[in-house]
């Protein structure tokens, strides 16, 4: 199969690695050449690490790297059987991308979005053939995280979500089907997790490090809420919270916080910018 990935940021690069390791030819595109080059270098580094750790043979790593085809030209996606979009979480931008993509790909190419919080129905609405559109939602980092949510839109043809679920399982992942509702499964449960942690901080109940420490050391969580928000990035995480809140008709359970909004506005996105709730400089 030939699989196209659009957007080579945190998610797109990871997804590209997953599908290349599964033996598929990958076309990887980003609007920024520098990001694309960084993604290819990052995947190579990740493959080298797997070889070092003895989790992948040197031959398999070399074969995987050969399957990656970075490009800046969307016309190179003409031979794709599946295209997964992992660009900025903005409905209008995603819709425009799918309009352009449909002018390039064949009629049977499956179109997918990795959106965290937008409705699949609203993205599919921009497509001429919305019946071949589906959500494939990976978790960060995609090569490591087993779970993938597969979400049919109301327009998706019967049976496609199940086909895609089986395909994703063949890549070594553990997919689940979910309905097209805000945040799907994990991001919906995660909103109150982050929101309540920020409320604890705002009320002065405990500081960032103490809350993270309590939840990881004693609560059994892999990462504390603040370390996790910094890892995901406040640009992505804040936008998802805002989107879920709006999509749930402003249900106060999902209300965003000014504390995170200010970090977002200041460009303190977390690890990727060196500062968030923690200082990484
Ligand atoms: P990111 O900012 O790291 O990467 C997005 C990339 O898309 C950037 O490199 C940008 O240059 C590129 N881009 C933007 N518009 C484009 C366009 N029109 N054409 C081509 N490239 C374009 O973001 P990310 O964290 O990888 O998130 C991408 C998507 O995946 C979003 O929809 C997000 O909600 C979703 N998602 C994110 C996470 C996460 O934890 N970060 C997890 C699951 C899903």
PDB file of C-alpha atoms and ligand atoms in Angstrom:
ATOM      1  CA  UNK A   1       0.000   0.000   0.000  1.00  0.00           C
ATOM      2  CA  UNK A   2       1.041   3.585  -0.485  1.00  0.00           C
ATOM      3  CA  UNK A   3       0.062   5.818   2.404  1.00  0.00           C
ATOM      4  CA  UNK A   4       0.224   9.599   2.389  1.00  0.00           C
ATOM      5  CA  UNK A   5       0.752  11.608   5.561  1.00  0.00           C
ATOM      6  CA  UNK A   6       0.152  15.360   5.499  1.00  0.00           C
ATOM      7  CA  UNK A   7       1.708  17.367   8.316  1.00  0.00           C
ATOM      8  CA  UNK A   8       5.053  16.129   9.608  1.00  0.00           C
ATOM      9  CA  UNK A   9       4.950  17.615  13.092  1.00  0.00           C
ATOM     10  CA  UNK A  10       4.822  15.577  16.298  1.00  0.00           C
ATOM     11  CA  UNK A  11       1.992  13.333  15.091  1.00  0.00           C
ATOM     12  CA  UNK A  12       2.596  13.124  11.349  1.00  0.00           C
ATOM     13  CA  UNK A  13       6.233  12.087  11.793  1.00  0.00           C
ATOM     14  CA  UNK A  14       5.258   9.409  14.312  1.00  0.00           C
ATOM     15  CA  UNK A  15       2.456   8.053  12.122  1.00  0.00           C
ATOM     16  CA  UNK A  16       4.812   7.985   9.125  1.00  0.00           C
ATOM     17  CA  UNK A  17       7.220   5.856  11.149  1.00  0.00           C
ATOM     18  CA  UNK A  18       4.435   3.465  12.192  1.00  0.00           C
ATOM     19  CA  UNK A  19       3.198   2.836   8.642  1.00  0.00           C
ATOM     20  CA  UNK A  20       6.715   2.610   7.172  1.00  0.00           C
ATOM     21  CA  UNK A  21       7.660   0.059   9.835  1.00  0.00           C
ATOM     22  CA  UNK A  22       4.537  -1.863   8.811  1.00  0.00           C
ATOM     23  CA  UNK A  23       6.069  -2.089   5.307  1.00  0.00           C
ATOM     24  CA  UNK A  24       4.086   0.549   3.434  1.00  0.00           C
ATOM     25  CA  UNK A  25       5.441   3.158   1.062  1.00  0.00           C
ATOM     26  CA  UNK A  26       4.972   6.561   2.731  1.00  0.00           C
ATOM     27  CA  UNK A  27       4.593   9.954   1.105  1.00  0.00           C
ATOM     28  CA  UNK A  28       5.170  12.627   3.740  1.00  0.00           C
ATOM     29  CA  UNK A  29       4.349  16.292   3.162  1.00  0.00           C
ATOM     30  CA  UNK A  30       4.565  19.443   5.253  1.00  0.00           C
ATOM     31  CA  UNK A  31       4.134  23.068   4.290  1.00  0.00           C
ATOM     32  CA  UNK A  32       7.451  23.829   6.005  1.00  0.00           C
ATOM     33  CA  UNK A  33      10.506  22.263   4.394  1.00  0.00           C
ATOM     34  CA  UNK A  34      12.467  22.563   7.650  1.00  0.00           C
ATOM     35  CA  UNK A  35       9.813  20.605   9.571  1.00  0.00           C
ATOM     36  CA  UNK A  36       9.825  17.913   6.907  1.00  0.00           C
ATOM     37  CA  UNK A  37      13.601  17.536   7.070  1.00  0.00           C
ATOM     38  CA  UNK A  38      13.450  17.465  10.863  1.00  0.00           C
ATOM     39  CA  UNK A  39      10.782  14.746  10.715  1.00  0.00           C
ATOM     40  CA  UNK A  40      12.839  12.516   8.420  1.00  0.00           C
ATOM     41  CA  UNK A  41      15.938  12.994  10.602  1.00  0.00           C
ATOM     42  CA  UNK A  42      13.836  12.276  13.714  1.00  0.00           C
ATOM     43  CA  UNK A  43      12.443   9.037  12.251  1.00  0.00           C
ATOM     44  CA  UNK A  44      15.974   7.922  11.296  1.00  0.00           C
ATOM     45  CA  UNK A  45      17.159   8.655  14.845  1.00  0.00           C
ATOM     46  CA  UNK A  46      14.237   6.721  16.287  1.00  0.00           C
ATOM     47  CA  UNK A  47      14.959   3.725  14.013  1.00  0.00           C
ATOM     48  CA  UNK A  48      18.659   3.845  14.985  1.00  0.00           C
ATOM     49  CA  UNK A  49      17.668   3.763  18.663  1.00  0.00           C
ATOM     50  CA  UNK A  50      15.480   0.694  18.061  1.00  0.00           C
ATOM     51  CA  UNK A  51      18.455  -1.019  16.384  1.00  0.00           C
ATOM     52  CA  UNK A  52      20.730  -0.051  19.310  1.00  0.00           C
ATOM     53  CA  UNK A  53      18.238  -1.518  21.764  1.00  0.00           C
ATOM     54  CA  UNK A  54      17.986  -4.720  19.707  1.00  0.00           C
ATOM     55  CA  UNK A  55      14.284  -4.152  18.992  1.00  0.00           C
ATOM     56  CA  UNK A  56      14.798  -3.859  15.224  1.00  0.00           C
ATOM     57  CA  UNK A  57      17.398  -5.366  12.888  1.00  0.00           C
ATOM     58  CA  UNK A  58      19.690  -3.010  10.989  1.00  0.00           C
ATOM     59  CA  UNK A  59      18.290  -4.441   7.719  1.00  0.00           C
ATOM     60  CA  UNK A  60      14.684  -3.740   8.784  1.00  0.00           C
ATOM     61  CA  UNK A  61      15.629  -0.177   9.812  1.00  0.00           C
ATOM     62  CA  UNK A  62      17.317   0.444   6.456  1.00  0.00           C
ATOM     63  CA  UNK A  63      14.322  -1.028   4.582  1.00  0.00           C
ATOM     64  CA  UNK A  64      11.928   1.179   6.626  1.00  0.00           C
ATOM     65  CA  UNK A  65      13.939   4.335   5.914  1.00  0.00           C
ATOM     66  CA  UNK A  66      13.830   3.546   2.168  1.00  0.00           C
ATOM     67  CA  UNK A  67      10.020   3.518   2.266  1.00  0.00           C
ATOM     68  CA  UNK A  68       9.897   7.184   3.352  1.00  0.00           C
ATOM     69  CA  UNK A  69       9.406   9.697   0.566  1.00  0.00           C
ATOM     70  CA  UNK A  70       9.290  13.301   1.793  1.00  0.00           C
ATOM     71  CA  UNK A  71       7.768  15.759  -0.674  1.00  0.00           C
ATOM     72  CA  UNK A  72       6.495  19.309  -0.901  1.00  0.00           C
ATOM     73  CA  UNK A  73       4.215  18.534  -3.857  1.00  0.00           C
ATOM     74  CA  UNK A  74       0.698  17.287  -3.137  1.00  0.00           C
ATOM     75  CA  UNK A  75       0.528  15.823  -6.673  1.00  0.00           C
ATOM     76  CA  UNK A  76       2.878  13.074  -5.451  1.00  0.00           C
ATOM     77  CA  UNK A  77      -0.130  11.754  -3.478  1.00  0.00           C
ATOM     78  CA  UNK A  78      -1.905  10.651  -6.682  1.00  0.00           C
ATOM     79  CA  UNK A  79      -1.008   6.968  -6.129  1.00  0.00           C
ATOM     80  CA  UNK A  80      -2.008   6.842  -2.431  1.00  0.00           C
ATOM     81  CA  UNK A  81      -4.461   4.207  -1.178  1.00  0.00           C
ATOM     82  CA  UNK A  82      -4.898   6.053   2.094  1.00  0.00           C
ATOM     83  CA  UNK A  83      -4.027   9.600   3.185  1.00  0.00           C
ATOM     84  CA  UNK A  84      -3.893  10.570   6.867  1.00  0.00           C
ATOM     85  CA  UNK A  85      -3.978  14.263   7.639  1.00  0.00           C
ATOM     86  CA  UNK A  86      -2.134  15.486  10.767  1.00  0.00           C
ATOM     87  CA  UNK A  87      -1.966  19.255  10.202  1.00  0.00           C
ATOM     88  CA  UNK A  88      -2.990  22.132  12.461  1.00  0.00           C
ATOM     89  CA  UNK A  89      -6.215  21.642  14.470  1.00  0.00           C
ATOM     90  CA  UNK A  90      -8.251  24.165  12.468  1.00  0.00           C
ATOM     91  CA  UNK A  91     -11.464  23.163  10.700  1.00  0.00           C
ATOM     92  CA  UNK A  92     -11.216  25.609   7.797  1.00  0.00           C
ATOM     93  CA  UNK A  93      -7.583  24.681   7.090  1.00  0.00           C
ATOM     94  CA  UNK A  94      -8.338  20.942   7.234  1.00  0.00           C
ATOM     95  CA  UNK A  95     -11.388  21.343   4.963  1.00  0.00           C
ATOM     96  CA  UNK A  96      -9.327  23.276   2.413  1.00  0.00           C
ATOM     97  CA  UNK A  97      -6.654  20.570   2.469  1.00  0.00           C
ATOM     98  CA  UNK A  98      -9.190  17.785   1.756  1.00  0.00           C
ATOM     99  CA  UNK A  99     -10.685  19.840  -1.105  1.00  0.00           C
ATOM    100  CA  UNK A 100      -7.213  20.089  -2.673  1.00  0.00           C
ATOM    101  CA  UNK A 101      -6.423  16.454  -1.920  1.00  0.00           C
ATOM    102  CA  UNK A 102      -9.561  15.148  -3.615  1.00  0.00           C
ATOM    103  CA  UNK A 103      -8.472  16.810  -6.850  1.00  0.00           C
ATOM    104  CA  UNK A 104      -5.290  14.703  -6.743  1.00  0.00           C
ATOM    105  CA  UNK A 105      -6.136  11.241  -5.336  1.00  0.00           C
ATOM    106  CA  UNK A 106      -8.107   8.464  -7.037  1.00  0.00           C
ATOM    107  CA  UNK A 107     -11.800   7.787  -6.231  1.00  0.00           C
ATOM    108  CA  UNK A 108     -11.006   4.769  -4.017  1.00  0.00           C
ATOM    109  CA  UNK A 109      -8.355   6.450  -1.874  1.00  0.00           C
ATOM    110  CA  UNK A 110      -9.415   6.433   1.784  1.00  0.00           C
ATOM    111  CA  UNK A 111      -9.161   9.857   3.436  1.00  0.00           C
ATOM    112  CA  UNK A 112      -8.492  10.134   7.148  1.00  0.00           C
ATOM    113  CA  UNK A 113      -7.991  12.816   9.760  1.00  0.00           C
ATOM    114  CA  UNK A 114      -5.999  12.543  12.976  1.00  0.00           C
ATOM    115  CA  UNK A 115      -8.040  15.365  14.551  1.00  0.00           C
ATOM    116  CA  UNK A 116      -8.266  15.302  18.341  1.00  0.00           C
ATOM    117  CA  UNK A 117     -11.364  17.355  18.790  1.00  0.00           C
ATOM    118  CA  UNK A 118     -13.053  18.465  15.589  1.00  0.00           C
ATOM    119  CA  UNK A 119     -16.141  16.642  14.384  1.00  0.00           C
ATOM    120  CA  UNK A 120     -15.376  14.204  11.576  1.00  0.00           C
ATOM    121  CA  UNK A 121     -18.751  15.069  10.053  1.00  0.00           C
ATOM    122  CA  UNK A 122     -17.681  18.712   9.692  1.00  0.00           C
ATOM    123  CA  UNK A 123     -14.388  17.828   7.988  1.00  0.00           C
ATOM    124  CA  UNK A 124     -16.072  15.218   5.748  1.00  0.00           C
ATOM    125  CA  UNK A 125     -18.626  17.845   4.707  1.00  0.00           C
ATOM    126  CA  UNK A 126     -15.902  19.533   2.636  1.00  0.00           C
ATOM    127  CA  UNK A 127     -15.292  16.325   0.633  1.00  0.00           C
ATOM    128  CA  UNK A 128     -16.884  15.463  -2.700  1.00  0.00           C
ATOM    129  CA  UNK A 129     -16.880  11.799  -1.655  1.00  0.00           C
ATOM    130  CA  UNK A 130     -17.390  11.972   2.116  1.00  0.00           C
ATOM    131  CA  UNK A 131     -18.280   8.259   2.226  1.00  0.00           C
ATOM    132  CA  UNK A 132     -14.534   7.406   2.004  1.00  0.00           C
ATOM    133  CA  UNK A 133     -13.647   9.652   4.928  1.00  0.00           C
ATOM    134  CA  UNK A 134     -12.888   8.382   8.464  1.00  0.00           C
ATOM    135  CA  UNK A 135     -11.109   9.469  11.656  1.00  0.00           C
ATOM    136  CA  UNK A 136      -7.880   7.674  12.652  1.00  0.00           C
ATOM    137  CA  UNK A 137      -6.779   9.163  15.935  1.00  0.00           C
ATOM    138  CA  UNK A 138      -3.294   8.215  17.148  1.00  0.00           C
ATOM    139  CA  UNK A 139      -1.753   9.131  20.484  1.00  0.00           C
ATOM    140  CA  UNK A 140       1.556  10.842  21.092  1.00  0.00           C
ATOM    141  CA  UNK A 141       4.176   9.422  20.544  1.00  0.00           C
ATOM    142  CA  UNK A 142       2.521   7.400  17.771  1.00  0.00           C
ATOM    143  CA  UNK A 143       5.278   4.758  17.430  1.00  0.00           C
ATOM    144  CA  UNK A 144       4.991   3.949  21.149  1.00  0.00           C
ATOM    145  CA  UNK A 145       1.311   4.333  22.006  1.00  0.00           C
ATOM    146  CA  UNK A 146      -0.757   1.240  21.256  1.00  0.00           C
ATOM    147  CA  UNK A 147      -4.194   2.804  21.252  1.00  0.00           C
ATOM    148  CA  UNK A 148      -5.730   4.223  18.079  1.00  0.00           C
ATOM    149  CA  UNK A 149      -9.334   5.452  17.947  1.00  0.00           C
ATOM    150  CA  UNK A 150     -11.108   4.825  14.625  1.00  0.00           C
ATOM    151  CA  UNK A 151     -14.117   7.083  14.156  1.00  0.00           C
ATOM    152  CA  UNK A 152     -16.676   6.912  11.348  1.00  0.00           C
ATOM    153  CA  UNK A 153     -18.402  10.168  10.422  1.00  0.00           C
ATOM    154  CA  UNK A 154     -22.148  10.056   9.743  1.00  0.00           C
ATOM    155  CA  UNK A 155     -21.217  10.227   6.039  1.00  0.00           C
ATOM    156  CA  UNK A 156     -18.733   7.284   6.163  1.00  0.00           C
ATOM    157  CA  UNK A 157     -19.843   4.267   4.135  1.00  0.00           C
ATOM    158  CA  UNK A 158     -20.922   1.198   6.087  1.00  0.00           C
ATOM    159  CA  UNK A 159     -18.033  -1.148   6.781  1.00  0.00           C
ATOM    160  CA  UNK A 160     -15.190   1.317   6.153  1.00  0.00           C
ATOM    161  CA  UNK A 161     -14.455   1.979   9.831  1.00  0.00           C
ATOM    162  CA  UNK A 162     -14.169  -1.771  10.471  1.00  0.00           C
ATOM    163  CA  UNK A 163     -11.847  -2.176   7.449  1.00  0.00           C
ATOM    164  CA  UNK A 164      -9.686   0.662   8.722  1.00  0.00           C
ATOM    165  CA  UNK A 165      -9.702  -0.772  12.257  1.00  0.00           C
ATOM    166  CA  UNK A 166      -8.366  -4.084  10.889  1.00  0.00           C
ATOM    167  CA  UNK A 167      -5.757  -2.267   8.813  1.00  0.00           C
ATOM    168  CA  UNK A 168      -4.562  -0.308  11.854  1.00  0.00           C
ATOM    169  CA  UNK A 169      -4.391  -3.563  13.855  1.00  0.00           C
ATOM    170  CA  UNK A 170      -2.142  -5.014  11.111  1.00  0.00           C
ATOM    171  CA  UNK A 171       0.290  -2.145  11.856  1.00  0.00           C
ATOM    172  CA  UNK A 172       0.739  -3.549  15.373  1.00  0.00           C
ATOM    173  CA  UNK A 173      -1.683  -1.143  17.061  1.00  0.00           C
ATOM    174  CA  UNK A 174      -4.740  -1.827  19.229  1.00  0.00           C
ATOM    175  CA  UNK A 175      -7.555   0.147  17.611  1.00  0.00           C
ATOM    176  CA  UNK A 176     -11.004   0.794  19.042  1.00  0.00           C
ATOM    177  CA  UNK A 177     -14.073   2.132  17.283  1.00  0.00           C
ATOM    178  CA  UNK A 178     -15.591   5.282  18.764  1.00  0.00           C
ATOM    179  CA  UNK A 179     -18.498   7.510  17.838  1.00  0.00           C
ATOM    180  CA  UNK A 180     -18.019  10.975  16.387  1.00  0.00           C
ATOM    181  CA  UNK A 181     -18.484  12.878  19.653  1.00  0.00           C
ATOM    182  CA  UNK A 182     -16.234  15.667  21.025  1.00  0.00           C
ATOM    183  CA  UNK A 183     -12.927  14.263  22.286  1.00  0.00           C
ATOM    184  CA  UNK A 184     -13.971  10.701  21.367  1.00  0.00           C
ATOM    185  CA  UNK A 185     -12.938   8.477  24.313  1.00  0.00           C
ATOM    186  CA  UNK A 186      -9.555   9.454  25.728  1.00  0.00           C
ATOM    187  CA  UNK A 187      -9.569  13.194  25.095  1.00  0.00           C
ATOM    188  CA  UNK A 188     -13.004  13.486  26.652  1.00  0.00           C
ATOM    189  CA  UNK A 189     -11.935  11.711  29.830  1.00  0.00           C
ATOM    190  CA  UNK A 190      -8.665  13.683  29.806  1.00  0.00           C
ATOM    191  CA  UNK A 191     -10.310  17.146  29.763  1.00  0.00           C
ATOM    192  CA  UNK A 192     -11.534  17.048  33.375  1.00  0.00           C
ATOM    193  CA  UNK A 193      -8.168  15.450  34.336  1.00  0.00           C
ATOM    194  CA  UNK A 194      -6.260  18.513  33.110  1.00  0.00           C
ATOM    195  CA  UNK A 195      -8.977  20.986  34.076  1.00  0.00           C
ATOM    196  CA  UNK A 196      -9.274  19.770  37.653  1.00  0.00           C
ATOM    197  CA  UNK A 197      -5.472  19.755  38.067  1.00  0.00           C
ATOM    198  CA  UNK A 198      -5.330  23.409  36.940  1.00  0.00           C
ATOM    199  CA  UNK A 199      -8.198  24.260  39.303  1.00  0.00           C
ATOM    200  CA  UNK A 200      -6.228  22.685  42.189  1.00  0.00           C
ATOM    201  CA  UNK A 201      -3.286  24.899  41.238  1.00  0.00           C
ATOM    202  CA  UNK A 202      -5.447  28.044  40.920  1.00  0.00           C
ATOM    203  CA  UNK A 203      -7.019  27.410  44.311  1.00  0.00           C
ATOM    204  CA  UNK A 204      -3.557  27.009  45.849  1.00  0.00           C
ATOM    205  CA  UNK A 205      -4.277  23.481  47.011  1.00  0.00           C
ATOM    206  CA  UNK A 206      -0.797  22.346  45.903  1.00  0.00           C
ATOM    207  CA  UNK A 207       1.889  23.372  43.427  1.00  0.00           C
ATOM    208  CA  UNK A 208       2.561  21.883  39.983  1.00  0.00           C
ATOM    209  CA  UNK A 209       5.368  19.540  41.048  1.00  0.00           C
ATOM    210  CA  UNK A 210       3.437  18.265  44.083  1.00  0.00           C
ATOM    211  CA  UNK A 211       0.303  17.481  42.075  1.00  0.00           C
ATOM    212  CA  UNK A 212       2.357  15.679  39.389  1.00  0.00           C
ATOM    213  CA  UNK A 213       4.357  13.829  42.042  1.00  0.00           C
ATOM    214  CA  UNK A 214       1.243  12.680  43.910  1.00  0.00           C
ATOM    215  CA  UNK A 215      -0.410  11.363  40.773  1.00  0.00           C
ATOM    216  CA  UNK A 216       2.638   9.583  39.368  1.00  0.00           C
ATOM    217  CA  UNK A 217       4.372   8.302  42.503  1.00  0.00           C
ATOM    218  CA  UNK A 218       1.256   7.445  44.437  1.00  0.00           C
ATOM    219  CA  UNK A 219      -1.604   7.550  41.955  1.00  0.00           C
ATOM    220  CA  UNK A 220      -0.180   5.151  39.400  1.00  0.00           C
ATOM    221  CA  UNK A 221      -0.374   7.587  36.469  1.00  0.00           C
ATOM    222  CA  UNK A 222       2.523   7.427  33.984  1.00  0.00           C
ATOM    223  CA  UNK A 223       2.711  11.203  33.742  1.00  0.00           C
ATOM    224  CA  UNK A 224       1.278  13.950  35.910  1.00  0.00           C
ATOM    225  CA  UNK A 225      -1.241  16.352  34.332  1.00  0.00           C
ATOM    226  CA  UNK A 226       1.166  19.310  34.139  1.00  0.00           C
ATOM    227  CA  UNK A 227       4.082  17.323  32.691  1.00  0.00           C
ATOM    228  CA  UNK A 228       1.640  15.791  30.208  1.00  0.00           C
ATOM    229  CA  UNK A 229       0.186  19.157  29.125  1.00  0.00           C
ATOM    230  CA  UNK A 230       3.744  20.494  28.669  1.00  0.00           C
ATOM    231  CA  UNK A 231       4.587  17.395  26.636  1.00  0.00           C
ATOM    232  CA  UNK A 232       1.550  17.662  24.367  1.00  0.00           C
ATOM    233  CA  UNK A 233       2.037  21.413  23.965  1.00  0.00           C
ATOM    234  CA  UNK A 234      -0.303  24.141  25.230  1.00  0.00           C
ATOM    235  CA  UNK A 235      -0.972  25.266  21.665  1.00  0.00           C
ATOM    236  CA  UNK A 236      -2.462  21.833  20.862  1.00  0.00           C
ATOM    237  CA  UNK A 237      -3.861  21.081  24.329  1.00  0.00           C
ATOM    238  CA  UNK A 238      -5.542  24.476  24.847  1.00  0.00           C
ATOM    239  CA  UNK A 239      -7.116  24.381  21.391  1.00  0.00           C
ATOM    240  CA  UNK A 240      -8.481  20.885  22.056  1.00  0.00           C
ATOM    241  CA  UNK A 241      -9.985  22.006  25.382  1.00  0.00           C
ATOM    242  CA  UNK A 242     -11.581  25.033  23.767  1.00  0.00           C
ATOM    243  CA  UNK A 243     -12.917  22.912  20.917  1.00  0.00           C
ATOM    244  CA  UNK A 244     -14.371  20.205  23.202  1.00  0.00           C
ATOM    245  CA  UNK A 245     -15.966  22.888  25.442  1.00  0.00           C
ATOM    246  CA  UNK A 246     -17.595  24.579  22.430  1.00  0.00           C
ATOM    247  CA  UNK A 247     -18.661  21.267  20.892  1.00  0.00           C
ATOM    248  CA  UNK A 248     -20.397  20.272  24.151  1.00  0.00           C
ATOM    249  CA  UNK A 249     -22.489  23.462  23.985  1.00  0.00           C
ATOM    250  CA  UNK A 250     -20.366  25.143  26.687  1.00  0.00           C
ATOM    251  CA  UNK A 251     -20.858  22.440  29.291  1.00  0.00           C
ATOM    252  CA  UNK A 252     -18.952  23.769  32.379  1.00  0.00           C
ATOM    253  CA  UNK A 253     -17.411  20.301  32.916  1.00  0.00           C
ATOM    254  CA  UNK A 254     -15.060  21.084  30.015  1.00  0.00           C
ATOM    255  CA  UNK A 255     -14.447  24.811  30.671  1.00  0.00           C
ATOM    256  CA  UNK A 256     -10.921  25.956  29.676  1.00  0.00           C
ATOM    257  CA  UNK A 257      -8.803  27.890  32.199  1.00  0.00           C
ATOM    258  CA  UNK A 258      -7.259  31.355  31.985  1.00  0.00           C
ATOM    259  CA  UNK A 259      -4.044  29.919  33.433  1.00  0.00           C
ATOM    260  CA  UNK A 260      -3.546  27.710  30.392  1.00  0.00           C
ATOM    261  CA  UNK A 261      -4.899  30.349  28.008  1.00  0.00           C
ATOM    262  CA  UNK A 262      -2.208  32.798  29.162  1.00  0.00           C
ATOM    263  CA  UNK A 263       0.551  30.197  28.614  1.00  0.00           C
ATOM    264  CA  UNK A 264      -0.858  29.618  25.128  1.00  0.00           C
ATOM    265  CA  UNK A 265      -1.038  33.355  24.358  1.00  0.00           C
ATOM    266  CA  UNK A 266       2.497  33.914  25.654  1.00  0.00           C
ATOM    267  CA  UNK A 267       3.860  31.171  23.391  1.00  0.00           C
ATOM    268  CA  UNK A 268       4.885  29.126  26.430  1.00  0.00           C
ATOM    269  CA  UNK A 269       3.808  25.897  24.762  1.00  0.00           C
ATOM    270  CA  UNK A 270       5.776  23.553  27.051  1.00  0.00           C
ATOM    271  CA  UNK A 271       8.674  21.295  26.081  1.00  0.00           C
ATOM    272  CA  UNK A 272       8.736  22.375  22.456  1.00  0.00           C
ATOM    273  CA  UNK A 273       9.374  26.040  23.367  1.00  0.00           C
ATOM    274  CA  UNK A 274      11.394  25.388  26.532  1.00  0.00           C
ATOM    275  CA  UNK A 275       8.762  26.772  28.907  1.00  0.00           C
ATOM    276  CA  UNK A 276       5.289  25.808  30.041  1.00  0.00           C
ATOM    277  CA  UNK A 277       4.245  24.882  33.564  1.00  0.00           C
ATOM    278  CA  UNK A 278       7.884  23.794  33.954  1.00  0.00           C
ATOM    279  CA  UNK A 279      11.053  25.497  32.735  1.00  0.00           C
ATOM    280  CA  UNK A 280      13.058  23.279  30.345  1.00  0.00           C
ATOM    281  CA  UNK A 281      15.820  25.749  29.509  1.00  0.00           C
TER     282      UNK A 281
HETATM  283  P1  LIG B   1       2.268  19.992  15.029  1.00  0.00           P
HETATM  284  O1  LIG B   1       2.093  21.463  15.155  1.00  0.00           O
HETATM  285  O2  LIG B   1       3.422  19.324  15.693  1.00  0.00           O
HETATM  286  O3  LIG B   1       2.347  19.598  13.461  1.00  0.00           O
HETATM  287  C1  LIG B   1       1.458  20.090  12.499  1.00  0.00           C
HETATM  288  C2  LIG B   1       2.236  20.225  11.191  1.00  0.00           C
HETATM  289  O4  LIG B   1       1.311  20.498  10.132  1.00  0.00           O
HETATM  290  C3  LIG B   1       3.254  21.376  11.200  1.00  0.00           C
HETATM  291  O5  LIG B   1       4.533  20.856  10.884  1.00  0.00           O
HETATM  292  C4  LIG B   1       2.751  22.331  10.122  1.00  0.00           C
HETATM  293  O6  LIG B   1       3.799  22.932   9.390  1.00  0.00           O
HETATM  294  C5  LIG B   1       1.929  21.405   9.241  1.00  0.00           C
HETATM  295  N1  LIG B   1       0.850  22.065   8.497  1.00  0.00           N
HETATM  296  C6  LIG B   1      -0.073  22.941   8.974  1.00  0.00           C
HETATM  297  N2  LIG B   1      -0.931  23.273   8.000  1.00  0.00           N
HETATM  298  C7  LIG B   1      -0.556  22.580   6.893  1.00  0.00           C
HETATM  299  C8  LIG B   1      -1.059  22.479   5.573  1.00  0.00           C
HETATM  300  N3  LIG B   1      -2.130  23.175   5.182  1.00  0.00           N
HETATM  301  N4  LIG B   1      -0.425  21.670   4.693  1.00  0.00           N
HETATM  302  C9  LIG B   1       0.668  20.966   5.067  1.00  0.00           C
HETATM  303  N5  LIG B   1       1.197  21.013   6.318  1.00  0.00           N
HETATM  304  C10 LIG B   1       0.587  21.806   7.216  1.00  0.00           C
HETATM  305  O7  LIG B   1       0.874  19.349  15.499  1.00  0.00           O
HETATM  306  P2  LIG B   1       0.600  17.852  16.013  1.00  0.00           P
HETATM  307  O8  LIG B   1       0.720  17.811  17.478  1.00  0.00           O
HETATM  308  O9  LIG B   1       1.375  16.905  15.168  1.00  0.00           O
HETATM  309  O10 LIG B   1      -0.966  17.730  15.674  1.00  0.00           O
HETATM  310  C11 LIG B   1      -1.432  17.487  14.377  1.00  0.00           C
HETATM  311  C12 LIG B   1      -2.864  16.990  14.419  1.00  0.00           C
HETATM  312  O11 LIG B   1      -2.932  15.794  15.204  1.00  0.00           O
HETATM  313  C13 LIG B   1      -3.879  17.953  15.033  1.00  0.00           C
HETATM  314  O12 LIG B   1      -5.107  17.792  14.393  1.00  0.00           O
HETATM  315  C14 LIG B   1      -3.950  17.483  16.488  1.00  0.00           C
HETATM  316  O13 LIG B   1      -5.162  17.829  17.102  1.00  0.00           O
HETATM  317  C15 LIG B   1      -3.831  15.988  16.289  1.00  0.00           C
HETATM  318  N6  LIG B   1      -3.325  15.223  17.446  1.00  0.00           N
HETATM  319  C16 LIG B   1      -2.341  15.730  18.247  1.00  0.00           C
HETATM  320  C17 LIG B   1      -1.871  14.976  19.323  1.00  0.00           C
HETATM  321  C18 LIG B   1      -0.771  15.472  20.225  1.00  0.00           C
HETATM  322  O14 LIG B   1      -0.638  14.951  21.342  1.00  0.00           O
HETATM  323  N7  LIG B   1       0.056  16.420  19.810  1.00  0.00           N
HETATM  324  C19 LIG B   1      -2.400  13.697  19.567  1.00  0.00           C
HETATM  325  C20 LIG B   1      -3.384  13.199  18.700  1.00  0.00           C
HETATM  326  C21 LIG B   1      -3.845  13.976  17.654  1.00  0.00           C
END
